[in-house]
Short mmCIF file of C-alpha atoms in Angstrom, two decimals:
data_model
loop_
_atom_site.label_atom_id
_atom_site.label_comp_id
_atom_site.label_asym_id
_atom_site.label_seq_id
_atom_site.Cartn_x
_atom_site.Cartn_y
_atom_site.Cartn_z
CA MET A 1 108.56 95.39 110.09
CA ASN A 2 105.54 93.72 109.16
CA VAL A 3 102.89 92.50 111.80
CA LEU A 4 101.13 90.16 109.44
CA ALA A 5 104.48 88.48 108.07
CA ASP A 6 104.17 85.75 111.21
CA LEU A 7 100.52 84.78 110.26
CA ALA A 8 99.52 81.96 108.42
CA TYR A 9 98.13 82.97 104.66
CA TRP A 10 94.36 82.17 105.86
CA GLN A 11 94.80 84.43 109.03
CA GLU A 12 96.37 87.22 107.33
CA THR A 13 93.50 87.19 104.73
CA ILE A 14 90.78 87.03 107.26
CA ILE A 15 92.31 90.14 108.54
CA LYS A 16 92.80 91.71 105.20
CA VAL A 17 89.00 90.80 104.34
CA LEU A 18 87.64 92.60 107.40
CA ILE A 19 90.06 95.69 106.86
CA GLY A 20 88.73 95.56 103.40
CA LEU A 21 85.06 95.55 104.56
CA ALA A 22 85.87 98.58 106.63
CA ALA A 23 87.72 100.47 104.00
CA VAL A 24 84.58 100.17 101.69
CA LEU A 25 81.87 100.81 104.06
CA LEU A 26 83.10 103.43 106.45
CA PRO A 27 84.18 105.86 104.22
CA ALA A 28 80.76 105.16 102.24
CA GLY A 29 79.04 106.05 105.22
CA THR A 30 80.77 108.89 106.40
CA ILE A 31 80.41 110.48 102.77
CA VAL A 32 76.91 109.77 102.77
CA TYR A 33 76.24 111.41 106.01
CA LEU A 34 78.82 114.33 105.96
CA TYR A 35 78.42 115.23 102.32
CA LEU A 36 75.32 114.04 100.64
CA PHE A 37 73.13 114.68 103.89
CA LYS A 38 74.65 117.56 105.85
CA MET A 39 76.76 119.55 103.24
CA MET A 40 74.18 119.36 100.55
CA SER A 41 71.54 120.65 103.41
CA PHE A 42 73.71 123.42 104.22
CA MET A 43 74.34 124.66 100.79
CA GLN A 44 70.74 124.51 100.20
CA SER A 45 70.04 126.44 103.45
CA ARG A 46 68.48 123.66 105.70
CA LEU A 47 69.44 121.51 108.42
CA GLY A 48 69.08 118.01 106.85
CA PRO A 49 68.40 115.05 109.05
CA MET A 50 68.32 116.05 112.87
CA GLU A 51 66.37 113.36 114.55
CA ALA A 52 68.46 110.03 114.47
CA GLY A 53 71.47 110.37 116.77
CA PRO A 54 73.27 113.54 117.56
CA PHE A 55 73.00 115.97 114.69
CA GLY A 56 71.17 113.14 112.75
CA SER A 57 74.51 111.03 112.43
CA MET A 58 72.88 107.61 112.88
CA GLN A 59 70.64 108.55 109.93
CA PRO A 60 72.58 106.47 107.30
CA LEU A 61 72.01 103.47 109.78
CA ALA A 62 68.38 104.26 110.01
CA GLU A 63 68.03 104.25 106.27
CA VAL A 64 69.75 100.79 105.97
CA GLY A 65 67.26 99.42 108.50
CA LYS A 66 64.32 101.12 106.64
CA TRP A 67 65.36 99.75 103.31
CA ILE A 68 66.03 96.29 104.58
CA GLN A 69 62.33 95.96 105.60
CA LYS A 70 60.92 96.73 102.39
CA GLU A 71 59.10 94.18 100.20
CA ASP A 72 61.24 92.47 97.42
CA ILE A 73 59.76 93.26 94.07
CA PHE A 74 60.52 91.42 90.96
CA PRO A 75 58.52 92.83 87.89
CA THR A 76 56.78 89.92 86.18
CA LYS A 77 58.35 90.85 82.81
CA ALA A 78 61.95 91.35 84.15
CA ASP A 79 64.75 88.59 83.25
CA LYS A 80 64.73 87.68 86.89
CA ARG A 81 68.22 85.69 87.20
CA VAL A 82 70.07 88.80 85.58
CA PHE A 83 68.08 91.35 87.63
CA ALA A 84 69.29 89.85 90.89
CA ALA A 85 72.83 89.17 89.64
CA ALA A 86 73.24 92.78 88.84
CA PRO A 87 74.14 94.33 92.28
CA PHE A 88 76.84 91.30 93.06
CA VAL A 89 78.49 92.59 89.72
CA VAL A 90 78.51 96.42 90.88
CA LEU A 91 79.48 95.48 94.36
CA MET A 92 82.29 92.88 93.40
CA SER A 93 83.95 95.63 91.25
CA THR A 94 84.30 97.93 94.21
CA PHE A 95 85.87 95.29 96.33
CA LEU A 96 88.31 94.36 93.86
CA LEU A 97 89.05 98.02 93.36
CA VAL A 98 89.65 98.96 96.83
CA ILE A 99 92.35 95.86 96.96
CA ILE A 100 95.07 98.09 95.22
CA LEU A 101 94.95 100.92 97.84
CA PRO A 102 98.29 101.21 100.10
CA GLY A 103 97.88 102.37 103.64
CA GLY A 104 101.39 102.59 104.67
CA PRO A 105 105.02 101.28 103.64
CA ASP A 106 103.92 97.55 104.71
CA ALA A 107 100.12 98.16 104.99
CA THR A 108 99.03 96.73 101.70
CA PHE A 109 96.00 94.45 100.90
CA VAL A 110 97.88 93.12 98.07
CA ASP A 111 101.00 94.82 96.50
CA LEU A 112 100.32 94.11 92.78
CA ASN A 113 103.14 95.29 90.32
CA VAL A 114 100.49 96.46 87.90
CA GLY A 115 98.62 98.07 90.71
CA ILE A 116 96.73 101.15 89.03
CA TYR A 117 96.35 99.07 85.69
CA PHE A 118 94.72 96.52 87.41
CA GLY A 119 92.48 99.27 89.20
CA LEU A 120 91.34 100.80 86.01
CA ALA A 121 90.71 97.47 84.60
CA VAL A 122 88.35 95.96 87.14
CA SER A 123 86.78 99.50 87.73
CA SER A 124 85.07 99.25 84.38
CA VAL A 125 83.51 95.71 85.38
CA SER A 126 80.68 97.98 87.07
CA VAL A 127 79.81 98.94 83.56
CA ILE A 128 78.62 95.54 82.84
CA GLY A 129 76.25 95.47 86.39
CA ILE A 130 74.78 98.56 85.04
CA LEU A 131 73.86 97.27 81.91
CA MET A 132 72.77 94.11 83.22
CA ALA A 133 70.34 96.02 85.43
CA GLY A 134 69.25 98.21 82.72
CA TRP A 135 68.67 95.41 80.24
CA SER A 136 66.88 93.04 82.60
CA SER A 137 64.26 95.38 83.99
CA ALA A 138 62.13 94.87 81.04
CA ASN A 139 61.46 98.65 81.16
CA LYS A 140 62.07 101.44 78.82
CA TYR A 141 63.37 103.95 81.30
CA SER A 142 65.77 101.25 82.44
CA LEU A 143 66.82 100.42 78.91
CA LEU A 144 67.51 103.80 78.13
CA GLY A 145 69.37 104.67 81.36
CA GLY A 146 71.64 101.63 81.00
CA ILE A 147 72.60 102.54 77.33
CA ARG A 148 73.20 105.97 78.44
CA ALA A 149 75.63 104.73 81.33
CA ALA A 150 77.30 102.45 79.14
CA GLY A 151 78.12 105.20 76.82
CA GLN A 152 78.89 107.57 79.23
CA LEU A 153 81.00 105.19 81.19
CA ILE A 154 83.32 104.03 78.19
CA ALA A 155 83.74 107.71 76.78
CA TYR A 156 85.17 108.98 80.25
CA GLU A 157 87.08 105.72 80.94
CA LEU A 158 89.56 106.89 78.36
CA PRO A 159 90.47 110.32 79.79
CA MET A 160 90.73 108.51 82.92
CA ILE A 161 93.26 106.08 81.91
CA LEU A 162 95.26 108.30 79.69
CA ALA A 163 95.33 111.04 82.67
CA VAL A 164 96.95 108.00 84.61
CA VAL A 165 99.64 107.51 81.83
CA GLY A 166 101.29 110.99 83.03
CA VAL A 167 101.57 109.80 86.60
CA VAL A 168 102.97 106.38 85.47
CA ILE A 169 105.51 108.28 83.21
CA GLN A 170 106.79 110.44 86.16
CA ALA A 171 106.77 107.51 88.53
CA GLY A 172 108.02 105.09 86.09
CA THR A 173 105.93 102.14 87.69
CA MET A 174 102.30 101.24 87.82
CA ASN A 175 102.76 99.84 91.40
CA MET A 176 100.49 101.88 93.77
CA GLN A 177 103.33 101.85 96.57
CA GLY A 178 105.85 102.77 94.08
CA ILE A 179 103.98 105.75 92.91
CA VAL A 180 103.72 106.99 96.71
CA PHE A 181 107.40 106.53 97.09
CA ALA A 182 108.11 108.20 93.99
CA GLN A 183 106.16 111.16 95.32
CA ALA A 184 107.51 111.18 98.81
CA GLU A 185 111.54 110.83 97.60
CA GLY A 186 110.76 113.03 94.48
CA GLU A 187 111.98 116.57 93.93
CA ILE A 188 110.38 119.64 92.21
CA PHE A 189 113.28 121.23 90.10
CA GLY A 190 115.86 120.00 92.77
CA TRP A 191 114.03 121.06 95.94
CA GLY A 192 112.57 118.05 97.69
CA GLY A 193 111.03 119.78 100.67
CA ILE A 194 107.73 118.33 100.23
CA GLY A 195 108.46 115.64 97.78
CA ASN A 196 106.69 115.88 94.47
CA PRO A 197 102.97 115.34 95.04
CA TYR A 198 101.96 115.00 91.26
CA ILE A 199 99.14 117.51 91.66
CA ILE A 200 101.66 120.16 91.01
CA THR A 201 103.69 118.71 88.09
CA GLN A 202 100.28 116.85 86.68
CA PHE A 203 98.09 119.65 87.24
CA LEU A 204 96.37 118.93 83.88
CA GLY A 205 96.24 115.22 84.46
CA PHE A 206 94.55 115.62 87.90
CA VAL A 207 91.98 118.06 86.61
CA ILE A 208 91.15 115.43 83.80
CA PHE A 209 91.06 112.70 86.11
CA MET A 210 88.51 114.65 88.55
CA ILE A 211 86.18 115.23 85.79
CA ALA A 212 86.43 111.67 84.56
CA ILE A 213 86.06 110.01 87.72
CA GLN A 214 82.90 112.43 88.36
CA ALA A 215 81.56 110.97 85.29
CA GLU A 216 82.57 107.59 86.02
CA LEU A 217 80.75 107.58 89.41
CA THR A 218 77.51 109.22 87.53
CA GLN A 219 77.64 111.84 89.92
CA PRO A 220 75.85 115.14 88.77
CA PRO A 221 76.68 117.16 86.58
CA PHE A 222 77.04 113.94 84.72
CA ASP A 223 74.00 112.17 85.80
CA MET A 224 72.50 111.41 82.57
CA PRO A 225 71.94 107.71 83.22
CA ILE A 226 69.67 108.24 86.25
CA ALA A 227 68.19 111.57 85.14
CA GLU A 228 64.98 111.74 87.30
CA SER A 229 63.28 114.48 85.33
CA GLU A 230 63.60 112.32 82.18
CA LEU A 231 64.19 108.56 82.86
CA ILE A 232 62.38 108.29 86.35
CA SER A 233 65.54 106.82 88.02
CA GLY A 234 67.36 105.29 84.81
CA TYR A 235 68.54 101.72 85.47
CA LEU A 236 67.36 101.82 88.86
CA THR A 237 63.59 102.42 88.02
CA GLU A 238 62.63 98.92 88.75
CA TYR A 239 64.85 98.24 91.88
CA SER A 240 63.40 98.65 95.35
CA GLY A 241 64.29 97.69 98.74
CA ILE A 242 67.54 95.98 99.41
CA ARG A 243 68.66 95.60 95.91
CA PHE A 244 68.25 99.51 95.49
CA LEU A 245 70.13 100.12 98.60
CA LEU A 246 72.92 97.82 97.40
CA PHE A 247 73.39 100.25 94.14
CA PHE A 248 73.61 103.04 96.45
CA ILE A 249 76.09 101.62 98.84
CA GLY A 250 78.06 100.56 95.67
CA GLU A 251 77.59 104.14 94.23
CA PHE A 252 79.00 105.72 97.43
CA ALA A 253 81.52 103.06 98.36
CA THR A 254 82.93 103.66 94.88
CA SER A 255 83.20 107.33 95.19
CA GLY A 256 85.10 106.72 98.30
CA VAL A 257 87.59 104.54 97.00
CA PHE A 258 88.16 106.73 93.52
CA SER A 259 88.86 109.62 95.52
CA ALA A 260 91.27 107.30 97.77
CA ILE A 261 92.79 106.41 94.28
CA ALA A 262 93.19 110.13 93.34
CA ALA A 263 94.66 111.04 96.52
CA THR A 264 97.15 108.26 96.36
CA LEU A 265 98.09 109.02 92.62
CA PHE A 266 98.00 112.70 92.91
CA LEU A 267 98.16 114.10 96.69
CA GLY A 268 101.03 111.59 97.69
CA GLY A 269 98.85 108.91 99.36
CA TRP A 270 99.94 107.70 103.07
CA TYR A 271 102.78 110.24 102.83
CA VAL A 272 103.17 113.58 104.75
CA PRO A 273 106.12 115.50 104.33
CA GLY A 274 108.63 115.92 107.23
CA ILE A 275 108.98 112.10 108.03
CA ASP A 276 111.09 109.47 106.39
CA PRO A 277 108.67 107.36 104.11
CA HIS A 278 110.38 104.09 105.16
CA ASN A 279 109.42 105.04 108.96
CA ASP A 280 107.16 102.49 110.68
CA ILE A 281 104.98 105.07 112.17
CA PHE A 282 103.34 105.41 108.61
CA ASN A 283 101.82 101.62 108.92
CA VAL A 284 99.74 103.21 111.71
CA ILE A 285 98.98 106.89 110.76
CA GLY A 286 99.38 106.22 107.03
CA PRO A 287 95.63 105.03 106.64
CA LEU A 288 94.47 107.96 108.60
CA ILE A 289 96.13 110.21 106.46
CA LEU A 290 95.07 108.84 103.30
CA PHE A 291 91.28 108.73 104.85
CA GLY A 292 91.85 112.47 105.32
CA LYS A 293 93.11 113.22 101.93
CA MET A 294 90.36 111.17 100.29
CA MET A 295 87.84 113.23 102.18
CA LEU A 296 89.37 116.28 100.73
CA VAL A 297 89.11 114.81 97.12
CA ALA A 298 85.43 113.59 98.00
CA PHE A 299 84.64 117.11 99.10
CA PHE A 300 85.54 118.46 95.79
CA ILE A 301 83.43 115.55 93.81
CA TYR A 302 80.48 116.69 96.12
CA TRP A 303 80.99 120.08 95.80
CA PHE A 304 80.60 119.91 92.05
CA ARG A 305 77.80 117.45 92.60
CA PHE A 306 75.59 120.20 94.45
CA THR A 307 76.51 123.22 92.35
CA TYR A 308 76.32 122.35 88.60
CA PRO A 309 73.15 121.50 86.40
CA ARG A 310 73.36 118.51 84.40
CA PHE A 311 74.81 117.93 81.15
CA ARG A 312 72.64 117.07 77.97
CA GLU A 313 73.67 113.92 76.50
CA ASP A 314 75.40 115.22 73.45
CA GLN A 315 77.45 118.01 75.61
CA LEU A 316 78.39 115.18 77.78
CA GLN A 317 80.04 113.28 74.75
CA ARG A 318 81.38 116.41 73.27
CA LEU A 319 83.43 117.20 76.57
CA ALA A 320 84.88 113.80 76.71
CA TRP A 321 85.97 113.32 73.07
CA LYS A 322 86.52 116.81 71.89
CA VAL A 323 88.29 118.10 74.80
CA LEU A 324 89.25 115.74 77.43
CA ILE A 325 90.90 113.10 75.27
CA PRO A 326 93.02 115.48 73.11
CA LEU A 327 94.20 117.15 76.25
CA SER A 328 95.18 114.00 77.82
CA LEU A 329 97.15 112.98 74.68
CA VAL A 330 98.80 116.44 74.72
CA ASN A 331 99.53 115.94 78.48
CA ILE A 332 101.13 112.23 77.79
CA VAL A 333 103.36 113.53 75.03
CA ALA A 334 104.45 116.84 77.18
CA THR A 335 105.16 114.59 80.12
CA GLY A 336 106.98 112.35 78.04
CA VAL A 337 109.11 114.93 76.42
CA LEU A 338 109.93 116.77 79.80
CA LYS A 339 110.82 113.37 81.53
CA VAL A 340 113.19 112.50 78.77
CA VAL A 341 114.52 116.11 78.21
CA LEU A 342 114.97 117.25 82.00
CA MET B 6 102.06 78.51 95.79
CA SER B 7 104.17 81.46 94.36
CA GLU B 8 103.97 84.93 95.83
CA PHE B 9 102.54 86.05 92.33
CA LEU B 10 99.60 83.57 92.33
CA ARG B 11 98.98 83.99 95.82
CA SER B 12 98.59 87.54 95.70
CA TYR B 13 95.96 87.07 92.78
CA LEU B 14 94.20 84.67 95.20
CA THR B 15 93.79 87.39 97.33
CA VAL B 16 92.14 89.51 94.69
CA ALA B 17 89.76 86.56 94.17
CA ILE B 18 88.65 86.33 97.88
CA PHE B 19 88.22 90.22 97.95
CA GLY B 20 85.72 89.73 94.87
CA ALA B 21 83.97 86.90 96.70
CA THR B 22 83.79 89.10 99.55
CA GLY B 23 81.74 91.54 97.80
CA CYS B 24 79.26 88.99 96.57
CA LEU B 25 79.19 87.25 100.08
CA LEU B 26 78.23 90.95 101.34
CA VAL B 27 75.41 91.32 98.73
CA GLY B 28 74.12 88.06 99.72
CA ALA B 29 74.25 88.59 103.46
CA PHE B 30 72.09 91.84 102.98
CA VAL B 31 69.65 90.19 100.67
CA GLY B 32 69.56 87.31 103.07
CA LEU B 33 68.95 89.66 106.35
CA SER B 34 66.13 91.32 104.44
CA ALA B 35 64.67 88.01 103.40
CA LEU B 36 64.25 87.33 107.26
CA VAL B 37 62.61 90.78 107.99
CA ARG B 38 60.74 91.81 105.02
CA PRO B 39 56.89 91.11 104.47
CA THR B 40 55.44 89.46 101.31
CA ARG B 41 52.07 90.48 100.16
CA PRO B 42 51.86 89.70 96.47
CA GLN B 43 49.41 91.57 94.51
CA ALA B 44 49.59 91.48 90.68
CA GLN B 45 49.66 95.19 90.09
CA LYS B 46 52.72 95.44 92.16
CA TYR B 47 54.62 93.38 89.77
CA LEU B 48 53.66 95.40 86.48
CA THR B 49 56.37 97.28 84.90
CA TYR B 50 56.82 100.82 85.94
CA GLU B 51 55.79 103.53 83.32
CA SER B 52 54.57 106.60 85.13
CA GLY B 53 51.64 105.09 86.54
CA VAL B 54 49.81 104.11 83.27
CA ASP B 55 49.52 100.54 81.88
CA PRO B 56 52.88 99.72 80.05
CA VAL B 57 52.69 100.00 76.29
CA GLY B 58 54.39 97.10 74.21
CA THR B 59 57.56 95.40 75.37
CA GLY B 60 59.95 96.70 77.72
CA TRP B 61 62.81 95.70 75.44
CA SER B 62 61.68 98.14 72.93
CA GLN B 63 63.54 99.36 69.81
CA SER B 64 65.24 102.47 70.28
CA ASN B 65 67.98 104.36 68.33
CA ILE B 66 71.24 104.07 70.08
CA ARG B 67 73.19 107.09 69.12
CA TYR B 68 76.99 106.94 69.31
CA TYR B 69 77.49 103.32 68.60
CA VAL B 70 80.41 104.64 66.42
CA PHE B 71 82.02 105.88 69.76
CA ALA B 72 82.23 102.17 71.03
CA LEU B 73 84.41 101.43 68.14
CA LEU B 74 86.50 104.49 68.78
CA PHE B 75 86.47 103.23 72.33
CA VAL B 76 88.17 99.87 71.48
CA MET B 77 90.76 101.68 69.40
CA PHE B 78 91.84 103.75 72.30
CA ASP B 79 91.76 101.08 74.77
CA VAL B 80 94.14 99.14 72.89
CA GLU B 81 96.19 102.25 72.61
CA ALA B 82 96.15 102.56 76.35
CA VAL B 83 97.32 98.91 76.87
CA PHE B 84 100.42 99.80 74.50
CA ILE B 85 101.24 103.10 76.34
CA PHE B 86 101.28 101.95 79.94
CA PRO B 87 104.35 99.34 79.50
CA TRP B 88 106.09 102.23 77.44
CA ALA B 89 105.34 104.79 80.20
CA THR B 90 107.10 102.59 82.80
CA ARG B 91 110.28 102.33 80.93
CA LEU B 92 110.53 105.62 79.38
CA GLU B 93 113.66 106.68 81.22
CA ALA B 94 115.48 103.50 79.93
CA TYR B 95 114.28 104.19 75.98
CA GLY B 96 115.08 107.81 76.03
CA TYR B 97 114.80 109.61 72.94
CA PHE B 98 114.24 106.55 70.96
CA GLY B 99 110.82 105.56 72.87
CA LEU B 100 109.76 109.06 72.99
CA VAL B 101 109.95 109.65 69.11
CA GLU B 102 108.55 106.18 68.51
CA MET B 103 105.36 106.74 70.87
CA ALA B 104 104.85 110.27 69.56
CA ILE B 105 104.46 108.96 66.25
CA PHE B 106 102.17 105.99 67.69
CA ILE B 107 99.84 108.88 69.34
CA PHE B 108 99.96 111.03 66.24
CA ILE B 109 98.48 108.32 64.12
CA LEU B 110 95.84 107.57 66.91
CA ALA B 111 95.16 111.32 67.12
CA LEU B 112 94.58 111.42 63.34
CA GLY B 113 92.00 108.47 63.67
CA LEU B 114 90.08 110.66 66.28
CA PHE B 115 90.66 113.88 64.05
CA TYR B 116 89.05 111.94 60.86
CA ALA B 117 86.13 110.80 62.97
CA TRP B 118 85.69 114.35 64.09
CA ARG B 119 85.80 115.69 60.57
CA LYS B 120 83.34 112.78 59.43
CA GLY B 121 80.80 114.07 61.81
CA VAL B 122 80.44 111.01 64.06
CA LEU B 123 81.48 113.05 67.10
CA ARG B 124 78.11 114.99 67.36
CA TRP B 125 74.40 114.51 67.56
CA VAL B 126 73.08 113.93 64.44
#
């Protein structure tokens, strides 16, 4: 049963766009407050924000209020049109990415049959936004940061794409909904008690994917592009006020969406064992389950962020090209052999 | 309009929503923010001293070879994905075929590795 089926296309789309806005902004706010403010503070033996709202929970809103009142500064030498356009490209990439996430058997934004393939394609659009920001600032730090970002993002895109191939081989489809069903109805050596979440059979792929998205999100230990001790703030150096905030929102919203994609590909998405995956109840509780799994994955991303020191540029490239890419190629071949033989 | 085109119309609408959100934030900010121009504010930031030369300075881009390698592997990924979805139907034939394809690409990576382009020179 699909509640949206009776509506006209434009009504359905308006509802979807509103849900999409919530799906981008709410996880971003939750991640910023819970992980960036609170968890980081506790790991560093301090309290973190405590003043705005109960336990400082309104702090993200207070930050938005603060940044919105800042003066809009365009450096005289900057390429103003490109400088202004860069945040649009970054946020657009996030919104195109959220569209592939399924929240239940019928609860999808768009059920693209090339789902994850489309997602991997649009996720790399943000590289263009970052290069635009770095180049148009006409600042040496920004330029270096932008080039570093481009080098890092293309290097880690490959392990990310190749790690997903293992999942696609197992599921036999690129459709996100199909991948969830394949996990829900799958069996591990004939035992289907908990389905087959691919974190078990694709553990190597999961580890590679997590490392690669950490780098794709330019989260520490992969934050060479905005390494503040070397490059001030990398490609963000000349941005201030609302335009800086938009990059910030984009970064954390994308980390939420990527965590949700990892949860869908490897942890079974909106499905929990014990209920028939075609049950209508998943249209209601599915998004909440996905949110829970997303927060779990995001927890690991931020745990690594607060724990590890930054990579040097050559170490970072070496890890991608000499370790992760060969490993993911081995993973593809091994998965293919096991799929055909078993 | 077909279902297929319609789903990509929704995709385009979502992309436009992202742009509208940015526009709304910038517009809202334009209503409340102060504007007090001062020439110094608009100087390029260079750690507090006057900027030297132009911002688009020449720098040695390391790892440009990686961009070429990236194209190679990205095209590979385009070929691997359709194969991965149909592996069950192709069976051993598809497996051997793709193993040869991946082997040749891995050989390319290995060549670049031995040539020393994968390290900081």
